[in-house]
mmCIF file of C-alpha atoms in Angstrom:
data_model
loop_
_atom_site.group_PDB
_atom_site.id
_atom_site.type_symbol
_atom_site.label_atom_id
_atom_site.label_comp_id
_atom_site.label_asym_id
_atom_site.label_seq_id
_atom_site.Cartn_x
_atom_site.Cartn_y
_atom_site.Cartn_z
ATOM 1 C CA MET A 25 -0.107 -0.018 -0.206
ATOM 2 C CA GLU A 26 1.403 3.518 -1.008
ATOM 3 C CA LYS A 27 2.187 5.702 1.893
ATOM 4 C CA THR A 28 0.561 9.075 2.390
ATOM 5 C CA SER A 29 3.063 12.225 2.112
ATOM 6 C CA VAL A 30 2.333 14.742 4.704
ATOM 7 C CA LYS A 31 4.084 18.202 4.624
ATOM 8 C CA LYS A 32 5.149 19.705 7.975
ATOM 9 C CA ASP A 33 7.025 22.946 9.041
ATOM 10 C CA ILE A 34 8.673 21.193 11.721
ATOM 11 C CA VAL A 35 9.141 17.461 12.357
ATOM 12 C CA ILE A 36 10.737 16.775 16.002
ATOM 13 C CA ILE A 37 11.979 13.205 16.706
ATOM 14 C CA GLY A 38 11.882 12.266 20.415
ATOM 15 C CA ALA A 39 8.970 13.295 23.057
ATOM 16 C CA GLY A 40 11.228 13.972 26.039
ATOM 17 C CA MET A 41 11.584 17.268 27.800
ATOM 18 C CA ALA A 42 13.725 18.744 25.021
ATOM 19 C CA GLY A 43 11.418 17.452 22.204
ATOM 20 C CA LEU A 44 8.064 18.529 23.780
ATOM 21 C CA THR A 45 9.579 21.915 24.713
ATOM 22 C CA ALA A 46 10.616 22.449 21.156
ATOM 23 C CA ALA A 47 6.774 21.408 20.274
ATOM 24 C CA LEU A 48 5.563 23.858 22.810
ATOM 25 C CA TYR A 49 7.473 26.955 21.174
ATOM 26 C CA ALA A 50 6.989 25.887 17.573
ATOM 27 C CA GLY A 51 3.298 25.597 18.214
ATOM 28 C CA ARG A 52 3.272 29.040 19.815
ATOM 29 C CA MET A 53 4.630 30.222 16.550
ATOM 30 C CA ASN A 54 1.931 28.796 14.497
ATOM 31 C CA LEU A 55 4.371 26.260 12.921
ATOM 32 C CA ASP A 56 2.762 23.064 11.663
ATOM 33 C CA THR A 57 4.585 20.681 13.985
ATOM 34 C CA ILE A 58 4.590 17.030 14.555
ATOM 35 C CA VAL A 59 6.500 15.138 17.438
ATOM 36 C CA LEU A 60 7.298 11.429 16.716
ATOM 37 C CA GLU A 61 8.130 9.020 19.438
ATOM 38 C CA ASN A 62 8.576 5.454 19.066
ATOM 39 C CA ALA A 63 8.194 4.357 22.725
ATOM 40 C CA ILE A 64 6.440 6.284 25.525
ATOM 41 C CA VAL A 65 6.267 10.035 25.890
ATOM 42 C CA GLY A 66 8.525 11.453 28.287
ATOM 43 C CA GLY A 67 11.397 9.097 27.819
ATOM 44 C CA GLN A 68 13.572 8.293 30.666
ATOM 45 C CA ILE A 69 12.199 11.068 32.777
ATOM 46 C CA ALA A 70 8.582 9.750 32.681
ATOM 47 C CA ASN A 71 9.899 7.116 35.255
ATOM 48 C CA ALA A 72 11.291 9.536 37.806
ATOM 49 C CA THR A 73 9.248 9.437 40.977
ATOM 50 C CA GLY A 74 10.164 12.758 42.876
ATOM 51 C CA ILE A 75 12.018 15.574 40.939
ATOM 52 C CA GLU A 76 12.997 18.581 43.265
ATOM 53 C CA ASN A 77 15.268 20.507 41.097
ATOM 54 C CA TYR A 78 13.042 21.588 38.466
ATOM 55 C CA PRO A 79 12.296 25.335 38.788
ATOM 56 C CA GLY A 80 8.660 25.969 39.866
ATOM 57 C CA PHE A 81 8.009 22.905 41.672
ATOM 58 C CA MET A 82 8.985 21.788 45.103
ATOM 59 C CA LYS A 83 8.537 18.188 44.006
ATOM 60 C CA VAL A 84 6.806 16.885 41.102
ATOM 61 C CA SER A 85 6.734 13.194 39.380
ATOM 62 C CA GLY A 86 8.338 12.683 35.997
ATOM 63 C CA HIS A 87 5.091 11.625 34.766
ATOM 64 C CA GLU A 88 3.240 14.645 36.128
ATOM 65 C CA LEU A 89 5.804 17.095 34.610
ATOM 66 C CA ILE A 90 5.926 15.582 31.157
ATOM 67 C CA ASP A 91 1.926 15.345 31.047
ATOM 68 C CA THR A 92 1.706 19.238 31.853
ATOM 69 C CA VAL A 93 4.565 19.942 29.023
ATOM 70 C CA GLN A 94 2.713 17.619 26.578
ATOM 71 C CA LYS A 95 -0.701 19.335 27.213
ATOM 72 C CA GLN A 96 0.928 22.651 26.826
ATOM 73 C CA ALA A 97 2.342 21.786 23.448
ATOM 74 C CA GLU A 98 -0.998 20.175 22.296
ATOM 75 C CA ASN A 99 -2.897 23.238 23.340
ATOM 76 C CA VAL A 100 -1.147 25.216 20.788
ATOM 77 C CA GLY A 101 -1.346 22.827 18.030
ATOM 78 C CA ALA A 102 1.393 20.382 18.033
ATOM 79 C CA VAL A 103 0.634 16.638 17.236
ATOM 80 C CA ILE A 104 2.399 14.178 19.494
ATOM 81 C CA ASP A 105 2.577 10.671 17.633
ATOM 82 C CA GLU A 106 3.372 8.096 20.147
ATOM 83 C CA PHE A 107 4.498 4.616 19.309
ATOM 84 C CA ASP A 108 4.931 5.602 15.660
ATOM 85 C CA VAL A 109 8.337 3.696 14.701
ATOM 86 C CA ILE A 110 10.514 5.582 12.289
ATOM 87 C CA GLU A 111 11.785 3.550 9.345
ATOM 88 C CA ARG A 112 13.917 5.931 7.298
ATOM 89 C CA LEU A 113 15.291 9.292 7.539
ATOM 90 C CA GLU A 114 16.715 11.314 4.740
ATOM 91 C CA LEU A 115 18.446 14.793 6.308
ATOM 92 C CA GLN A 116 20.817 15.930 3.505
ATOM 93 C CA ASN A 117 18.276 17.734 1.129
ATOM 94 C CA LYS A 118 16.634 20.996 1.740
ATOM 95 C CA VAL A 119 13.376 18.928 2.063
ATOM 96 C CA LYS A 120 13.869 16.268 4.626
ATOM 97 C CA LEU A 121 12.007 12.949 4.859
ATOM 98 C CA VAL A 122 10.914 10.979 7.591
ATOM 99 C CA GLU A 123 9.160 7.799 6.835
ATOM 100 C CA THR A 124 7.159 5.909 9.425
ATOM 101 C CA ALA A 125 4.837 2.799 8.927
ATOM 102 C CA ASN A 126 2.118 4.663 7.307
ATOM 103 C CA TYR A 127 3.406 8.125 6.201
ATOM 104 C CA ILE A 128 6.287 10.013 4.656
ATOM 105 C CA TYR A 129 6.652 13.392 6.151
ATOM 106 C CA GLU A 130 8.278 16.223 4.105
ATOM 107 C CA THR A 131 9.818 19.093 6.186
ATOM 108 C CA PRO A 132 12.282 21.799 6.004
ATOM 109 C CA VAL A 133 13.380 21.248 9.741
ATOM 110 C CA ILE A 134 13.974 18.312 11.708
ATOM 111 C CA ILE A 135 14.804 18.392 15.522
ATOM 112 C CA LEU A 136 16.519 15.496 16.893
ATOM 113 C CA ALA A 137 15.530 14.926 20.460
ATOM 114 C CA THR A 138 16.065 11.227 20.711
ATOM 115 C CA GLY A 139 17.667 11.075 24.116
ATOM 116 C CA MET A 140 19.564 8.303 25.395
ATOM 117 C CA ASN A 141 18.778 4.674 26.455
ATOM 118 C CA ARG A 142 20.046 2.712 29.679
ATOM 119 C CA ARG A 143 23.180 0.591 29.267
ATOM 120 C CA LYS A 144 22.495 -3.101 29.531
ATOM 121 C CA LEU A 145 23.994 -5.194 32.243
ATOM 122 C CA PRO A 146 27.248 -6.520 30.555
ATOM 123 C CA LEU A 147 26.930 -10.132 31.486
ATOM 124 C CA ALA A 148 26.361 -13.329 29.370
ATOM 125 C CA GLU A 149 23.447 -14.233 31.305
ATOM 126 C CA GLU A 150 21.359 -10.760 30.817
ATOM 127 C CA PRO A 151 19.286 -12.040 27.977
ATOM 128 C CA LYS A 152 18.077 -15.029 30.068
ATOM 129 C CA TYR A 153 17.033 -13.103 33.104
ATOM 130 C CA ALA A 154 15.746 -9.946 31.388
ATOM 131 C CA ASN A 155 12.356 -9.226 32.774
ATOM 132 C CA ARG A 156 12.693 -12.196 34.692
ATOM 133 C CA GLY A 157 14.735 -10.534 37.600
ATOM 134 C CA VAL A 158 16.780 -8.140 35.494
ATOM 135 C CA HIS A 159 15.132 -4.780 35.087
ATOM 136 C CA TYR A 160 15.762 -1.283 33.953
ATOM 137 C CA CYS A 161 12.810 0.550 35.069
ATOM 138 C CA GLU A 162 12.143 0.635 38.779
ATOM 139 C CA LEU A 163 8.668 2.709 38.528
ATOM 140 C CA CYS A 164 7.551 0.237 36.003
ATOM 141 C CA ASP A 165 8.592 -3.248 37.567
ATOM 142 C CA GLY A 166 9.396 -2.213 41.156
ATOM 143 C CA HIS A 167 6.149 -3.335 42.520
ATOM 144 C CA MET A 168 6.573 -6.887 41.392
ATOM 145 C CA TYR A 169 8.894 -7.373 44.403
ATOM 146 C CA GLN A 170 7.136 -6.727 47.196
ATOM 147 C CA ASP A 171 8.848 -8.023 50.236
ATOM 148 C CA LYS A 172 11.617 -9.230 48.096
ATOM 149 C CA VAL A 173 15.452 -8.900 48.152
ATOM 150 C CA ILE A 174 16.503 -6.207 45.655
ATOM 151 C CA VAL A 175 19.602 -5.152 44.146
ATOM 152 C CA VAL A 176 20.355 -1.938 42.551
ATOM 153 C CA MET A 177 23.530 -1.764 40.234
ATOM 154 C CA GLY A 178 24.894 1.760 39.985
ATOM 155 C CA GLY A 179 26.390 4.777 41.727
ATOM 156 C CA GLY A 180 24.939 7.972 40.041
ATOM 157 C CA ASN A 181 21.989 9.951 41.119
ATOM 158 C CA ALA A 182 19.689 7.724 38.908
ATOM 159 C CA ALA A 183 20.834 4.579 40.915
ATOM 160 C CA VAL A 184 20.521 6.067 44.113
ATOM 161 C CA ASP A 185 17.140 7.705 43.403
ATOM 162 C CA ALA A 186 15.884 4.247 42.199
ATOM 163 C CA ALA A 187 17.391 2.517 45.087
ATOM 164 C CA ASN A 188 15.609 5.071 47.695
ATOM 165 C CA PHE A 189 12.270 4.430 45.694
ATOM 166 C CA LEU A 190 12.626 0.637 45.442
ATOM 167 C CA THR A 191 12.966 0.488 49.541
ATOM 168 C CA LYS A 192 9.280 0.657 49.758
ATOM 169 C CA TYR A 193 8.969 -2.808 48.437
ATOM 170 C CA ALA A 194 12.163 -4.586 49.430
ATOM 171 C CA THR A 195 12.845 -6.488 52.824
ATOM 172 C CA LYS A 196 16.405 -5.937 52.019
ATOM 173 C CA LEU A 197 18.105 -3.821 49.398
ATOM 174 C CA TYR A 198 21.822 -4.018 48.097
ATOM 175 C CA LEU A 199 23.317 -1.090 46.306
ATOM 176 C CA ILE A 200 26.344 -2.405 44.285
ATOM 177 C CA HIS A 201 28.712 -0.177 42.510
ATOM 178 C CA ARG A 202 32.133 -1.036 41.051
ATOM 179 C CA SER A 203 33.657 2.322 42.176
ATOM 180 C CA GLN A 204 32.556 5.291 44.574
ATOM 181 C CA PHE A 205 29.152 7.147 44.549
ATOM 182 C CA ARG A 206 28.878 9.986 41.909
ATOM 183 C CA ALA A 207 25.296 10.932 43.357
ATOM 184 C CA ASP A 208 24.496 14.013 45.307
ATOM 185 C CA GLU A 209 25.029 14.067 49.173
ATOM 186 C CA ILE A 210 21.255 14.424 49.952
ATOM 187 C CA SER A 211 20.409 11.161 48.125
ATOM 188 C CA GLN A 212 23.170 9.332 49.528
ATOM 189 C CA GLU A 213 22.476 10.283 52.950
ATOM 190 C CA LYS A 214 18.723 9.391 52.842
ATOM 191 C CA LEU A 215 19.945 5.947 51.365
ATOM 192 C CA ARG A 216 22.522 5.430 54.133
ATOM 193 C CA LYS A 217 19.976 5.858 56.966
ATOM 194 C CA ASN A 218 17.525 3.521 55.651
ATOM 195 C CA PRO A 219 18.050 0.288 57.779
ATOM 196 C CA LYS A 220 17.035 -2.033 55.009
ATOM 197 C CA VAL A 221 19.988 -1.021 52.809
ATOM 198 C CA ASP A 222 23.535 -2.531 52.557
ATOM 199 C CA ILE A 223 25.789 -0.333 50.273
ATOM 200 C CA MET A 224 28.713 -2.170 48.506
ATOM 201 C CA LEU A 225 31.001 0.092 46.803
ATOM 202 C CA ASP A 226 34.123 -1.160 44.843
ATOM 203 C CA THR A 227 32.166 -4.247 44.059
ATOM 204 C CA GLU A 228 31.225 -5.841 40.962
ATOM 205 C CA ILE A 229 28.413 -8.125 39.818
ATOM 206 C CA THR A 230 30.251 -11.037 38.042
ATOM 207 C CA LYS A 231 27.438 -13.838 37.383
ATOM 208 C CA LEU A 232 23.928 -14.330 37.320
ATOM 209 C CA PHE A 233 22.288 -17.737 38.582
ATOM 210 C CA GLY A 234 18.895 -19.160 38.542
ATOM 211 C CA ASP A 235 16.327 -21.450 36.796
ATOM 212 C CA THR A 236 13.703 -19.736 34.700
ATOM 213 C CA ARG A 237 14.156 -16.607 37.001
ATOM 214 C CA LEU A 238 17.224 -14.863 38.737
ATOM 215 C CA ARG A 239 17.671 -16.441 42.026
ATOM 216 C CA GLN A 240 21.434 -15.745 43.014
ATOM 217 C CA ILE A 241 24.248 -13.292 41.916
ATOM 218 C CA GLU A 242 28.073 -13.578 42.360
ATOM 219 C CA ILE A 243 29.792 -10.576 43.421
ATOM 220 C CA LEU A 244 33.597 -9.625 43.507
ATOM 221 C CA ASP A 245 34.960 -7.379 46.413
ATOM 222 C CA LYS A 246 37.551 -5.640 44.362
ATOM 223 C CA LYS A 247 39.632 -4.486 47.393
ATOM 224 C CA ASN A 248 39.937 -7.516 49.327
ATOM 225 C CA GLU A 249 39.654 -9.894 46.244
ATOM 226 C CA ILE A 250 36.740 -11.934 47.852
ATOM 227 C CA THR A 251 34.123 -13.529 45.652
ATOM 228 C CA LYS A 252 30.875 -14.536 47.128
ATOM 229 C CA ARG A 253 27.065 -15.174 46.324
ATOM 230 C CA LEU A 254 23.976 -13.343 47.514
ATOM 231 C CA ASP A 255 20.374 -14.774 47.306
ATOM 232 C CA VAL A 256 18.454 -12.224 45.271
ATOM 233 C CA ASP A 257 14.992 -11.742 43.564
ATOM 234 C CA ALA A 258 15.803 -8.727 41.261
ATOM 235 C CA ILE A 259 18.428 -6.610 40.001
ATOM 236 C CA PHE A 260 17.526 -2.859 38.713
ATOM 237 C CA VAL A 261 20.387 -1.591 36.533
ATOM 238 C CA ASN A 262 21.438 1.787 36.407
ATOM 239 C CA ILE A 263 24.972 2.057 34.873
ATOM 240 C CA GLY A 264 24.742 4.878 32.568
ATOM 241 C CA VAL A 265 23.113 5.618 29.123
ATOM 242 C CA GLU A 266 23.871 5.600 25.542
ATOM 243 C CA PRO A 267 22.938 8.226 23.007
ATOM 244 C CA ASN A 268 20.196 7.099 20.756
ATOM 245 C CA VAL A 269 21.539 7.992 17.477
ATOM 246 C CA SER A 270 20.990 4.548 15.254
ATOM 247 C CA LEU A 271 18.495 6.380 12.949
ATOM 248 C CA PHE A 272 20.831 8.971 11.857
ATOM 249 C CA LYS A 273 24.347 8.233 12.825
ATOM 250 C CA ASP A 274 25.650 8.251 9.191
ATOM 251 C CA GLN A 275 24.057 11.501 8.456
ATOM 252 C CA VAL A 276 25.199 14.075 11.108
ATOM 253 C CA LYS A 277 28.706 14.510 12.784
ATOM 254 C CA LEU A 278 28.984 12.704 16.129
ATOM 255 C CA SER A 279 31.504 13.166 18.994
ATOM 256 C CA GLU A 280 33.751 10.430 19.990
ATOM 257 C CA ARG A 281 31.190 9.788 22.820
ATOM 258 C CA GLY A 282 28.517 9.179 20.201
ATOM 259 C CA HIS A 283 26.404 12.411 20.726
ATOM 260 C CA VAL A 284 25.501 14.700 17.934
ATOM 261 C CA ILE A 285 27.966 17.668 17.575
ATOM 262 C CA ALA A 286 25.726 20.848 17.801
ATOM 263 C CA GLY A 287 26.617 24.249 19.546
ATOM 264 C CA GLU A 288 24.663 26.321 22.022
ATOM 265 C CA ASP A 289 22.678 27.158 19.078
ATOM 266 C CA CYS A 290 21.809 23.557 18.417
ATOM 267 C CA ARG A 291 22.521 23.428 14.824
ATOM 268 C CA THR A 292 24.178 20.307 13.613
ATOM 269 C CA ASN A 293 26.455 20.270 10.469
ATOM 270 C CA VAL A 294 23.383 19.485 8.241
ATOM 271 C CA GLU A 295 21.337 22.764 7.383
ATOM 272 C CA GLY A 296 18.057 22.778 8.795
ATOM 273 C CA VAL A 297 18.757 20.011 11.348
ATOM 274 C CA PHE A 298 18.916 20.748 15.071
ATOM 275 C CA ALA A 299 19.760 18.652 18.099
ATOM 276 C CA ALA A 300 18.499 19.184 21.494
ATOM 277 C CA GLY A 301 18.742 17.524 24.932
ATOM 278 C CA ASP A 302 20.765 14.645 25.915
ATOM 279 C CA ILE A 303 21.441 13.706 22.346
ATOM 280 C CA ARG A 304 23.712 16.970 21.853
ATOM 281 C CA GLU A 305 27.292 16.760 22.915
ATOM 282 C CA LYS A 306 27.625 19.207 25.788
ATOM 283 C CA GLU A 307 28.794 18.863 29.509
ATOM 284 C CA ILE A 308 25.668 19.048 31.548
ATOM 285 C CA HIS A 309 22.728 16.908 30.817
ATOM 286 C CA GLN A 310 19.934 18.148 33.167
ATOM 287 C CA LEU A 311 15.921 18.584 32.673
ATOM 288 C CA THR A 312 16.524 22.265 32.659
ATOM 289 C CA THR A 313 19.144 22.099 29.733
ATOM 290 C CA ALA A 314 16.816 19.939 27.784
ATOM 291 C CA ALA A 315 14.077 22.404 27.959
ATOM 292 C CA SER A 316 16.528 25.083 27.257
ATOM 293 C CA ASP A 317 17.859 23.190 24.110
ATOM 294 C CA GLY A 318 14.270 22.681 22.867
ATOM 295 C CA THR A 319 13.597 26.358 23.272
ATOM 296 C CA THR A 320 16.843 27.318 21.310
ATOM 297 C CA ALA A 321 16.305 24.726 18.606
ATOM 298 C CA ALA A 322 12.424 25.788 17.946
ATOM 299 C CA LEU A 323 13.161 29.508 18.046
ATOM 300 C CA LEU A 324 16.186 29.211 15.581
ATOM 301 C CA ALA A 325 14.251 26.789 13.600
ATOM 302 C CA GLU A 326 11.435 29.257 13.173
ATOM 303 C CA LYS A 327 14.088 31.761 11.862
ATOM 304 C CA TYR A 328 15.608 29.348 9.338
ATOM 305 C CA ILE A 329 11.997 28.819 8.125
ATOM 306 C CA SER A 330 11.390 32.361 7.750
ATOM 307 C CA LYS A 331 14.602 32.850 5.827
ATOM 308 C CA LEU A 332 13.598 29.988 3.258
ATOM 309 C CA ARG A 333 10.241 31.768 2.831
ATOM 310 C CA GLY A 334 11.889 35.074 2.477
ATOM 311 C CA VAL A 335 9.710 36.616 5.082
#
């Protein structure tokens, strides 16, 4: 069946904070805007249980914050198309093409806001126990382990926040990290004060055991070179993220870390293509900087479109 061609002023790829903020600003400028998201709206932040460092909120869940920004964008005319898988991108020409299962979008501007994905547990047994004891979303799957023994793997803010959240379910919780904490002191202190929690730093998980589900892990105390096994019911993995660039990695310049190279103006090396949020190579990745990127990308995209139209 022939696909329907649709013309848009701006196509935004990714519906996290950067993409939705870009949609909000683009919609307010009367630009015909669509946001394509191949998974859930909000990306990783949708799973955050308590955000306390976003201006304007003492504390807000990721879902609530994203839902608000989505409604703001939709109220000014932006269309959010969730679970619409992109099959092909062509970025090099003046008119860019975005092909999904049902449509081919033609647009002068694309804003890349695809974010990052959580890194998988680097053990050979991971596929066997994926969703059978090995998990990557505490908000989605934590409730499955009421009164169970839970491990959180990682030492950054995401890992410590996940551990603090999962203590509501666990009878015992181990936080295991191969080096020292990188999380902020407030989150660390909250975790250390919880009597359910055993923190194991300079420790690696080296092997997984179980029948059809995860039952045990092998850990290595790196300082003392001691190996032992722990009986556990689940591991929640928070060991970093990887930029989601597979759709366009051969069409725009990437840094050594795999992020899109774009300056503070969010312009990539391809005319009419902008990068916003965690996908962009920059030193700081925060919700506030994602919103800032989305704002910048949309405003400069409008200037680019006006120039094309001779306005």
